[in-house]
Amino acid sequence: MPNDGATREDDTAARRPTALVTGASAGIGAAFARECAARGFDVVLTARRRDRLEALAREIESRHGVRCQVIVADLVEPDACAQIVTALERAHLAVDLLVNNAGYAVTRSYARTSWDEQAAFLQVMVTAVCELTHRLLPGMLARGHGHIVNVSSLSAMLPGVPGHTLYAASKAFLVRFSEALAVETRGRGVHVCAVCPGMTYTEFHDVTGTRTAVEAAVPRFMWMQADEVAREGLDAVMAGRLVRVPGSANRGLERLARMLPRGLAYRLAYGATRKMRKK
Ligand SMILES: NC(=O)c1ccc[n+]([C@@H]2O[C@H](COP(=O)([O-])OP(=O)(O)OC[C@H]3O[C@@H](n4cnc5c(N)ncnc54)[C@H](OP(=O)(O)O)[C@@H]3O)[C@@H](O)[C@H]2O)c1
């Protein structure tokens, strides 16, 4: 049953592995949670919307016969990661797989967005990812096994575009962070992978209010379903990959962007995203 850190009586020696998924109340995070459960993980779901998390927990428990717990947390709060880890400890849960997935976008120009809003964005997209990883990594290293997925974005591989000013930068940070940590933990049983989805059907573009414009601008063959992203992402971290762009169309775009002269890549990226932007 979902709860906020209730103790559990399992013998840890015989326990199923546990996955913690942030941003599990919707989209790619919910898909990761379902996929983890299908692969035999007990799952801890965290996000802000309790009702969503509890409904997903019930669904996962009845469909996959694994345990699913809920920890409600707002990652914009500076003590959120510490509180999540305290709730895990109270429930005697060791995390074997961490999926740092929670995220959103700010879609106005940098100058017209308050610093409070940008600082909150960095807290959720960058600081919380680093902190949760930092708090859970020592346990993984001590146990000699663990997997960490940082959900980045294809935008990390493409030129930055106006109006999403910190978005690609924050996602590029996650790629470099993941690469460095993967090498740092190599040979110690911990695998880290940055998963870089392209356009994915989730609530992401509803939250930003850009769905109509984005769907009009990006051809259908470029879009993926969240469950496809989660499957590819988990396969990638389990296979020891450092970075994975899900979907062949997205990988093609990434390769093209690397081959193009930088100036041309900037012009194409700017032109392609102009209609999606809010002023
Ligand atoms: N969809 C795409 O096209 C796409 C492409 C590339 C990368 N991504 C990345 O994929 C990840 C998941 O996004 P999605 O597409 O699945 O979007 P989504 O459907 O909007 O889901 C976002 C999730 O993040 C959680 N979240 C947002 N702010 C939070 C906060 N302050 N504290 C805790 N949780 C928070 C939301 O839960 P609550 O609202 O309940 O808190 C929700 O569960 C993000 O990192 C996003 O940048 C998405």
mmCIF file of C-alpha atoms and ligand atoms in Angstrom:
data_model
loop_
_atom_site.group_PDB
_atom_site.id
_atom_site.type_symbol
_atom_site.label_atom_id
_atom_site.label_comp_id
_atom_site.label_asym_id
_atom_site.label_seq_id
_atom_site.Cartn_x
_atom_site.Cartn_y
_atom_site.Cartn_z
ATOM 1 C CA MET A 1 0.000 0.000 0.000
ATOM 2 C CA PRO A 2 1.238 3.486 -0.704
ATOM 3 C CA ASN A 3 2.314 5.426 2.350
ATOM 4 C CA ASP A 4 4.755 8.063 3.464
ATOM 5 C CA GLY A 5 7.640 6.012 4.760
ATOM 6 C CA ALA A 6 5.852 3.371 6.858
ATOM 7 C CA THR A 7 8.210 0.649 8.051
ATOM 8 C CA ARG A 8 8.229 -2.670 6.219
ATOM 9 C CA GLU A 9 9.094 -6.027 7.575
ATOM 10 C CA ASP A 10 10.891 -7.539 4.580
ATOM 11 C CA ASP A 11 14.109 -9.357 5.150
ATOM 12 C CA THR A 12 16.521 -7.098 3.269
ATOM 13 C CA ALA A 13 18.682 -10.091 2.304
ATOM 14 C CA ALA A 14 15.778 -11.551 0.332
ATOM 15 C CA ARG A 15 14.376 -8.285 -0.875
ATOM 16 C CA ARG A 16 13.501 -7.321 -4.431
ATOM 17 C CA PRO A 17 15.578 -4.458 -5.776
ATOM 18 C CA THR A 18 14.060 -1.021 -5.267
ATOM 19 C CA ALA A 19 13.743 1.801 -7.792
ATOM 20 C CA LEU A 20 13.112 5.423 -6.823
ATOM 21 C CA VAL A 21 11.548 7.510 -9.600
ATOM 22 C CA THR A 22 11.184 11.287 -9.336
ATOM 23 C CA GLY A 23 8.465 12.999 -11.325
ATOM 24 C CA ALA A 24 6.536 9.725 -11.274
ATOM 25 C CA SER A 25 3.053 11.267 -11.302
ATOM 26 C CA ALA A 26 2.986 11.672 -15.088
ATOM 27 C CA GLY A 27 4.635 11.105 -18.437
ATOM 28 C CA ILE A 28 8.119 9.632 -18.684
ATOM 29 C CA GLY A 29 8.469 9.162 -14.913
ATOM 30 C CA ALA A 30 5.233 7.157 -14.678
ATOM 31 C CA ALA A 31 6.451 5.093 -17.638
ATOM 32 C CA PHE A 32 9.794 4.447 -15.910
ATOM 33 C CA ALA A 33 7.930 3.368 -12.762
ATOM 34 C CA ARG A 34 5.752 0.907 -14.708
ATOM 35 C CA GLU A 35 8.768 -0.428 -16.600
ATOM 36 C CA CYS A 36 10.813 -0.858 -13.401
ATOM 37 C CA ALA A 37 7.929 -2.789 -11.835
ATOM 38 C CA ALA A 38 7.600 -4.962 -14.944
ATOM 39 C CA ARG A 39 11.299 -5.805 -14.517
ATOM 40 C CA GLY A 40 10.786 -6.904 -10.908
ATOM 41 C CA PHE A 41 11.670 -3.777 -8.935
ATOM 42 C CA ASP A 42 9.728 -2.555 -5.936
ATOM 43 C CA VAL A 43 9.076 1.086 -6.732
ATOM 44 C CA VAL A 44 9.074 4.321 -4.742
ATOM 45 C CA LEU A 45 7.217 7.105 -6.504
ATOM 46 C CA THR A 46 7.801 10.752 -5.743
ATOM 47 C CA ALA A 47 6.340 14.022 -7.081
ATOM 48 C CA ARG A 48 3.986 16.709 -5.756
ATOM 49 C CA ARG A 49 0.561 15.281 -6.720
ATOM 50 C CA ARG A 50 -0.332 12.674 -4.108
ATOM 51 C CA ASP A 51 -3.570 11.539 -5.795
ATOM 52 C CA ARG A 52 -1.741 10.720 -9.027
ATOM 53 C CA LEU A 53 1.049 8.886 -7.220
ATOM 54 C CA GLU A 54 -1.349 6.824 -5.120
ATOM 55 C CA ALA A 55 -3.426 5.842 -8.160
ATOM 56 C CA LEU A 56 -0.271 4.757 -10.005
ATOM 57 C CA ALA A 57 0.963 2.857 -6.938
ATOM 58 C CA ARG A 58 -2.311 0.900 -6.782
ATOM 59 C CA GLU A 59 -2.125 0.164 -10.508
ATOM 60 C CA ILE A 60 1.489 -1.023 -10.315
ATOM 61 C CA GLU A 61 0.932 -3.189 -7.242
ATOM 62 C CA SER A 62 -2.068 -4.955 -8.725
ATOM 63 C CA ARG A 63 -0.550 -5.382 -12.176
ATOM 64 C CA HIS A 64 2.981 -6.430 -11.266
ATOM 65 C CA GLY A 65 2.751 -7.815 -7.715
ATOM 66 C CA VAL A 66 5.579 -5.615 -6.455
ATOM 67 C CA ARG A 67 5.518 -3.142 -3.569
ATOM 68 C CA CYS A 68 4.974 0.477 -4.409
ATOM 69 C CA GLN A 69 5.356 3.372 -2.007
ATOM 70 C CA VAL A 70 4.660 7.064 -2.329
ATOM 71 C CA ILE A 71 6.693 9.979 -1.020
ATOM 72 C CA VAL A 72 5.138 13.357 -1.741
ATOM 73 C CA ALA A 73 7.804 16.030 -2.207
ATOM 74 C CA ASP A 74 8.273 19.313 -4.020
ATOM 75 C CA LEU A 75 11.842 19.335 -5.344
ATOM 76 C CA VAL A 76 11.883 23.116 -5.385
ATOM 77 C CA GLU A 77 12.097 22.984 -1.583
ATOM 78 C CA PRO A 78 15.771 22.973 -0.538
ATOM 79 C CA ASP A 79 15.198 20.196 2.041
ATOM 80 C CA ALA A 80 13.133 17.959 -0.265
ATOM 81 C CA CYS A 81 15.931 15.523 -1.131
ATOM 82 C CA ALA A 82 16.919 15.128 2.521
ATOM 83 C CA GLN A 83 13.279 14.445 3.399
ATOM 84 C CA ILE A 84 12.952 11.840 0.639
ATOM 85 C CA VAL A 85 16.058 10.035 1.879
ATOM 86 C CA THR A 86 14.840 10.185 5.490
ATOM 87 C CA ALA A 87 11.516 8.639 4.420
ATOM 88 C CA LEU A 88 13.422 5.878 2.574
ATOM 89 C CA GLU A 89 15.555 5.179 5.635
ATOM 90 C CA ARG A 90 12.510 5.032 7.910
ATOM 91 C CA ALA A 91 11.010 2.444 5.559
ATOM 92 C CA HIS A 92 14.327 0.507 5.512
ATOM 93 C CA LEU A 93 14.510 0.926 1.768
ATOM 94 C CA ALA A 94 17.850 0.873 -0.032
ATOM 95 C CA VAL A 95 17.650 2.322 -3.524
ATOM 96 C CA ASP A 96 19.179 0.136 -6.236
ATOM 97 C CA LEU A 97 17.977 2.210 -9.168
ATOM 98 C CA LEU A 98 17.501 5.970 -9.064
ATOM 99 C CA VAL A 99 15.661 7.658 -11.916
ATOM 100 C CA ASN A 100 16.123 11.437 -11.722
ATOM 101 C CA ASN A 101 13.296 12.381 -14.044
ATOM 102 C CA ALA A 102 11.228 15.258 -12.593
ATOM 103 C CA GLY A 103 11.296 18.294 -14.813
ATOM 104 C CA TYR A 104 9.519 21.077 -16.621
ATOM 105 C CA ALA A 105 10.363 24.082 -18.754
ATOM 106 C CA VAL A 106 10.238 27.844 -18.434
ATOM 107 C CA THR A 107 9.316 29.151 -21.862
ATOM 108 C CA ARG A 108 9.634 32.917 -21.634
ATOM 109 C CA SER A 109 12.681 34.989 -22.437
ATOM 110 C CA TYR A 110 15.396 35.041 -19.787
ATOM 111 C CA ALA A 111 15.153 38.758 -19.045
ATOM 112 C CA ARG A 112 11.354 38.663 -18.707
ATOM 113 C CA THR A 113 11.385 35.807 -16.202
ATOM 114 C CA SER A 114 11.999 36.619 -12.546
ATOM 115 C CA TRP A 115 15.151 35.356 -10.902
ATOM 116 C CA ASP A 116 13.023 33.493 -8.347
ATOM 117 C CA GLU A 117 11.471 31.506 -11.193
ATOM 118 C CA GLN A 118 14.848 30.749 -12.778
ATOM 119 C CA ALA A 119 16.382 29.812 -9.432
ATOM 120 C CA ALA A 120 13.480 27.429 -8.745
ATOM 121 C CA PHE A 121 14.041 25.912 -12.173
ATOM 122 C CA LEU A 122 17.731 25.281 -11.447
ATOM 123 C CA GLN A 123 16.838 23.826 -8.045
ATOM 124 C CA VAL A 124 14.525 21.211 -9.597
ATOM 125 C CA MET A 125 16.462 20.506 -12.813
ATOM 126 C CA VAL A 126 20.054 20.587 -11.542
ATOM 127 C CA THR A 127 20.533 20.882 -7.767
ATOM 128 C CA ALA A 128 17.941 18.271 -6.766
ATOM 129 C CA VAL A 129 19.375 15.773 -9.268
ATOM 130 C CA CYS A 130 22.890 16.274 -7.912
ATOM 131 C CA GLU A 131 21.760 16.181 -4.290
ATOM 132 C CA LEU A 132 19.587 13.073 -4.520
ATOM 133 C CA THR A 133 22.392 11.320 -6.375
ATOM 134 C CA HIS A 134 24.921 12.473 -3.779
ATOM 135 C CA ARG A 135 22.763 11.210 -0.922
ATOM 136 C CA LEU A 136 22.025 7.787 -2.467
ATOM 137 C CA LEU A 137 25.360 7.053 -4.164
ATOM 138 C CA PRO A 138 27.342 6.103 -1.007
ATOM 139 C CA GLY A 139 24.871 3.298 -0.229
ATOM 140 C CA MET A 140 25.113 1.993 -3.791
ATOM 141 C CA LEU A 141 28.903 2.030 -3.646
ATOM 142 C CA ALA A 142 28.912 0.309 -0.255
ATOM 143 C CA ARG A 143 26.616 -2.431 -1.559
ATOM 144 C CA GLY A 144 28.665 -2.693 -4.753
ATOM 145 C CA HIS A 145 25.763 -2.222 -7.129
ATOM 146 C CA GLY A 146 23.423 0.461 -8.336
ATOM 147 C CA HIS A 147 22.025 2.177 -11.394
ATOM 148 C CA ILE A 148 21.320 5.877 -11.915
ATOM 149 C CA VAL A 149 19.348 7.307 -14.829
ATOM 150 C CA ASN A 150 19.407 11.050 -15.301
ATOM 151 C CA VAL A 151 16.660 12.106 -17.691
ATOM 152 C CA SER A 152 18.240 14.770 -19.840
ATOM 153 C CA SER A 153 16.995 15.749 -23.302
ATOM 154 C CA LEU A 154 17.929 15.682 -26.960
ATOM 155 C CA SER A 155 18.108 19.457 -26.562
ATOM 156 C CA ALA A 156 21.340 18.896 -24.599
ATOM 157 C CA MET A 157 22.927 17.845 -27.908
ATOM 158 C CA LEU A 158 21.514 20.713 -29.990
ATOM 159 C CA PRO A 159 22.189 24.455 -30.021
ATOM 160 C CA GLY A 160 20.506 26.427 -27.233
ATOM 161 C CA VAL A 161 17.405 28.276 -28.371
ATOM 162 C CA PRO A 162 15.869 31.517 -27.089
ATOM 163 C CA GLY A 163 12.994 31.314 -24.642
ATOM 164 C CA HIS A 164 14.194 27.960 -23.270
ATOM 165 C CA THR A 165 17.312 29.693 -22.098
ATOM 166 C CA LEU A 166 18.232 27.501 -19.145
ATOM 167 C CA TYR A 167 16.541 24.325 -20.367
ATOM 168 C CA ALA A 168 19.161 22.982 -22.789
ATOM 169 C CA ALA A 169 21.894 24.254 -20.482
ATOM 170 C CA SER A 170 20.461 22.328 -17.527
ATOM 171 C CA LYS A 171 20.077 19.194 -19.647
ATOM 172 C CA ALA A 172 23.630 19.521 -21.016
ATOM 173 C CA PHE A 173 24.785 19.776 -17.392
ATOM 174 C CA LEU A 174 23.098 16.426 -16.687
ATOM 175 C CA VAL A 175 24.917 14.792 -19.607
ATOM 176 C CA ARG A 176 28.347 15.996 -18.444
ATOM 177 C CA PHE A 177 27.514 15.164 -14.818
ATOM 178 C CA SER A 178 26.405 11.645 -15.787
ATOM 179 C CA GLU A 179 29.458 11.018 -17.957
ATOM 180 C CA ALA A 180 31.836 12.128 -15.230
ATOM 181 C CA LEU A 181 30.067 10.154 -12.503
ATOM 182 C CA ALA A 182 29.868 7.049 -14.696
ATOM 183 C CA VAL A 183 33.624 7.075 -15.138
ATOM 184 C CA GLU A 184 34.203 7.923 -11.464
ATOM 185 C CA THR A 185 32.169 4.885 -10.348
ATOM 186 C CA ARG A 186 33.419 2.517 -13.057
ATOM 187 C CA GLY A 187 34.459 -0.866 -11.678
ATOM 188 C CA ARG A 188 32.547 -0.313 -8.421
ATOM 189 C CA GLY A 189 29.220 -1.760 -9.587
ATOM 190 C CA VAL A 190 27.428 1.551 -10.113
ATOM 191 C CA HIS A 191 26.275 2.514 -13.608
ATOM 192 C CA VAL A 192 25.154 6.007 -14.563
ATOM 193 C CA CYS A 193 23.411 6.946 -17.795
ATOM 194 C CA ALA A 194 22.028 10.185 -19.190
ATOM 195 C CA VAL A 195 18.895 9.424 -21.200
ATOM 196 C CA CYS A 196 18.137 12.141 -23.735
ATOM 197 C CA PRO A 197 14.578 11.913 -25.077
ATOM 198 C CA GLY A 198 13.388 13.919 -28.024
ATOM 199 C CA MET A 199 9.750 14.988 -28.344
ATOM 200 C CA THR A 200 7.658 12.646 -26.204
ATOM 201 C CA TYR A 201 3.879 12.539 -25.715
ATOM 202 C CA THR A 202 3.448 13.529 -22.045
ATOM 203 C CA GLU A 203 1.974 16.467 -20.108
ATOM 204 C CA PHE A 204 5.209 18.423 -20.531
ATOM 205 C CA HIS A 205 3.932 20.652 -23.345
ATOM 206 C CA ASP A 206 0.561 21.129 -21.623
ATOM 207 C CA VAL A 207 2.345 22.426 -18.527
ATOM 208 C CA THR A 208 4.272 24.926 -20.658
ATOM 209 C CA GLY A 209 1.180 25.774 -22.726
ATOM 210 C CA THR A 210 3.011 25.085 -25.985
ATOM 211 C CA ARG A 211 1.422 21.793 -27.118
ATOM 212 C CA THR A 212 -0.424 23.116 -30.176
ATOM 213 C CA ALA A 213 2.559 25.071 -31.461
ATOM 214 C CA VAL A 214 5.043 22.279 -30.815
ATOM 215 C CA GLU A 215 2.875 19.576 -32.378
ATOM 216 C CA ALA A 216 2.389 21.767 -35.437
ATOM 217 C CA ALA A 217 6.125 22.375 -35.757
ATOM 218 C CA VAL A 218 7.536 18.903 -35.130
ATOM 219 C CA PRO A 219 6.588 16.085 -37.552
ATOM 220 C CA ARG A 220 4.851 13.040 -36.042
ATOM 221 C CA PHE A 221 7.661 10.631 -36.879
ATOM 222 C CA MET A 222 9.903 12.570 -34.455
ATOM 223 C CA TRP A 223 7.579 11.922 -31.486
ATOM 224 C CA MET A 224 7.868 8.965 -29.136
ATOM 225 C CA GLN A 225 5.635 7.450 -26.493
ATOM 226 C CA ALA A 226 6.820 7.680 -22.871
ATOM 227 C CA ASP A 227 6.915 3.886 -22.465
ATOM 228 C CA GLU A 228 9.298 3.552 -25.435
ATOM 229 C CA VAL A 229 11.605 6.149 -23.835
ATOM 230 C CA ALA A 230 11.530 4.339 -20.484
ATOM 231 C CA ARG A 231 12.259 0.938 -22.044
ATOM 232 C CA GLU A 232 15.212 2.275 -24.037
ATOM 233 C CA GLY A 233 16.448 4.231 -21.029
ATOM 234 C CA LEU A 234 16.421 1.222 -18.707
ATOM 235 C CA ASP A 235 17.990 -1.027 -21.353
ATOM 236 C CA ALA A 236 20.745 1.580 -21.770
ATOM 237 C CA VAL A 237 21.670 1.932 -18.087
ATOM 238 C CA MET A 238 21.517 -1.847 -17.588
ATOM 239 C CA ALA A 239 23.854 -2.255 -20.577
ATOM 240 C CA GLY A 240 26.338 0.184 -19.030
ATOM 241 C CA ARG A 241 25.858 2.976 -21.573
ATOM 242 C CA LEU A 242 26.847 6.487 -20.504
ATOM 243 C CA VAL A 243 24.464 8.408 -22.767
ATOM 244 C CA ARG A 244 21.433 7.240 -24.729
ATOM 245 C CA VAL A 245 19.271 9.172 -27.152
ATOM 246 C CA PRO A 246 16.079 7.089 -27.511
ATOM 247 C CA GLY A 247 14.649 6.570 -31.006
ATOM 248 C CA SER A 248 16.416 6.263 -34.343
ATOM 249 C CA ALA A 249 14.974 9.550 -35.684
ATOM 250 C CA ASN A 250 16.341 11.409 -32.659
ATOM 251 C CA ARG A 251 19.728 9.737 -32.992
ATOM 252 C CA GLY A 252 19.778 10.776 -36.660
ATOM 253 C CA LEU A 253 19.051 14.387 -35.702
ATOM 254 C CA GLU A 254 21.765 14.320 -33.053
ATOM 255 C CA ARG A 255 24.329 13.002 -35.558
ATOM 256 C CA LEU A 256 23.283 15.609 -38.128
ATOM 257 C CA ALA A 257 23.650 18.417 -35.579
ATOM 258 C CA ARG A 258 27.179 17.236 -34.791
ATOM 259 C CA MET A 259 28.182 17.150 -38.456
ATOM 260 C CA LEU A 260 26.767 20.540 -39.471
ATOM 261 C CA PRO A 261 28.899 23.687 -39.292
ATOM 262 C CA ARG A 262 27.992 25.351 -35.982
ATOM 263 C CA GLY A 263 26.677 28.550 -37.627
ATOM 264 C CA LEU A 264 24.293 26.597 -39.838
ATOM 265 C CA ALA A 265 23.176 24.454 -36.879
ATOM 266 C CA TYR A 266 22.355 27.629 -34.923
ATOM 267 C CA ARG A 267 20.329 29.089 -37.807
ATOM 268 C CA LEU A 268 18.392 25.860 -38.363
ATOM 269 C CA ALA A 269 17.687 25.400 -34.640
ATOM 270 C CA TYR A 270 16.566 29.005 -34.277
ATOM 271 C CA GLY A 271 14.293 28.811 -37.340
ATOM 272 C CA ALA A 272 12.811 25.446 -36.398
ATOM 273 C CA THR A 273 11.876 26.549 -32.874
ATOM 274 C CA ARG A 274 10.724 30.106 -33.660
ATOM 275 C CA LYS A 275 7.050 29.142 -34.082
ATOM 276 C CA MET A 276 7.069 27.160 -30.829
ATOM 277 C CA ARG A 277 8.193 30.058 -28.711
ATOM 278 C CA LYS A 278 6.233 32.363 -26.455
ATOM 279 C CA LYS A 279 7.386 35.976 -26.482
HETATM 280 N N1 LIG B 1 8.112 15.339 -23.033
HETATM 281 C C1 LIG B 1 9.160 15.681 -23.749
HETATM 282 O O1 LIG B 1 9.048 15.983 -24.962
HETATM 283 C C2 LIG B 1 10.548 15.645 -23.123
HETATM 284 C C3 LIG B 1 11.656 15.689 -23.985
HETATM 285 C C4 LIG B 1 12.920 15.646 -23.442
HETATM 286 C C5 LIG B 1 13.094 15.568 -22.078
HETATM 287 N N2 LIG B 1 12.007 15.549 -21.262
HETATM 288 C C6 LIG B 1 12.266 15.476 -19.812
HETATM 289 O O2 LIG B 1 11.591 14.342 -19.286
HETATM 290 C C7 LIG B 1 11.344 14.551 -17.911
HETATM 291 C C8 LIG B 1 9.908 14.182 -17.610
HETATM 292 O O3 LIG B 1 9.048 15.087 -18.295
HETATM 293 P P1 LIG B 1 7.679 14.610 -18.955
HETATM 294 O O4 LIG B 1 7.783 14.834 -20.397
HETATM 295 O O5 LIG B 1 7.277 13.287 -18.456
HETATM 296 O O6 LIG B 1 6.725 15.755 -18.368
HETATM 297 P P2 LIG B 1 5.390 15.693 -17.481
HETATM 298 O O7 LIG B 1 4.434 14.704 -18.048
HETATM 299 O O8 LIG B 1 4.962 17.106 -17.339
HETATM 300 O O9 LIG B 1 5.915 15.131 -16.069
HETATM 301 C C9 LIG B 1 6.791 15.905 -15.278
HETATM 302 C C10 LIG B 1 6.929 15.256 -13.910
HETATM 303 O O10 LIG B 1 7.821 16.054 -13.114
HETATM 304 C C11 LIG B 1 7.203 16.317 -11.868
HETATM 305 N N3 LIG B 1 7.625 17.603 -11.312
HETATM 306 C C12 LIG B 1 7.611 18.816 -11.928
HETATM 307 N N4 LIG B 1 8.000 19.773 -11.071
HETATM 308 C C13 LIG B 1 8.285 19.154 -9.889
HETATM 309 C C14 LIG B 1 8.693 19.599 -8.606
HETATM 310 N N5 LIG B 1 8.872 20.905 -8.337
HETATM 311 N N6 LIG B 1 8.875 18.684 -7.632
HETATM 312 C C15 LIG B 1 8.658 17.383 -7.857
HETATM 313 N N7 LIG B 1 8.248 16.891 -9.040
HETATM 314 C C16 LIG B 1 8.049 17.760 -10.049
HETATM 315 C C17 LIG B 1 5.695 16.296 -12.167
HETATM 316 O O11 LIG B 1 4.970 15.904 -11.008
HETATM 317 P P3 LIG B 1 4.059 16.865 -10.100
HETATM 318 O O12 LIG B 1 3.489 17.936 -10.973
HETATM 319 O O13 LIG B 1 3.022 15.927 -9.536
HETATM 320 O O14 LIG B 1 4.990 17.344 -9.053
HETATM 321 C C18 LIG B 1 5.625 15.155 -13.179
HETATM 322 O O15 LIG B 1 5.543 13.913 -12.515
HETATM 323 C C19 LIG B 1 11.687 16.014 -17.620
HETATM 324 O O16 LIG B 1 12.942 16.092 -16.982
HETATM 325 C C20 LIG B 1 11.747 16.641 -19.003
HETATM 326 O O17 LIG B 1 12.616 17.745 -19.024
HETATM 327 C C21 LIG B 1 10.745 15.592 -21.750
#
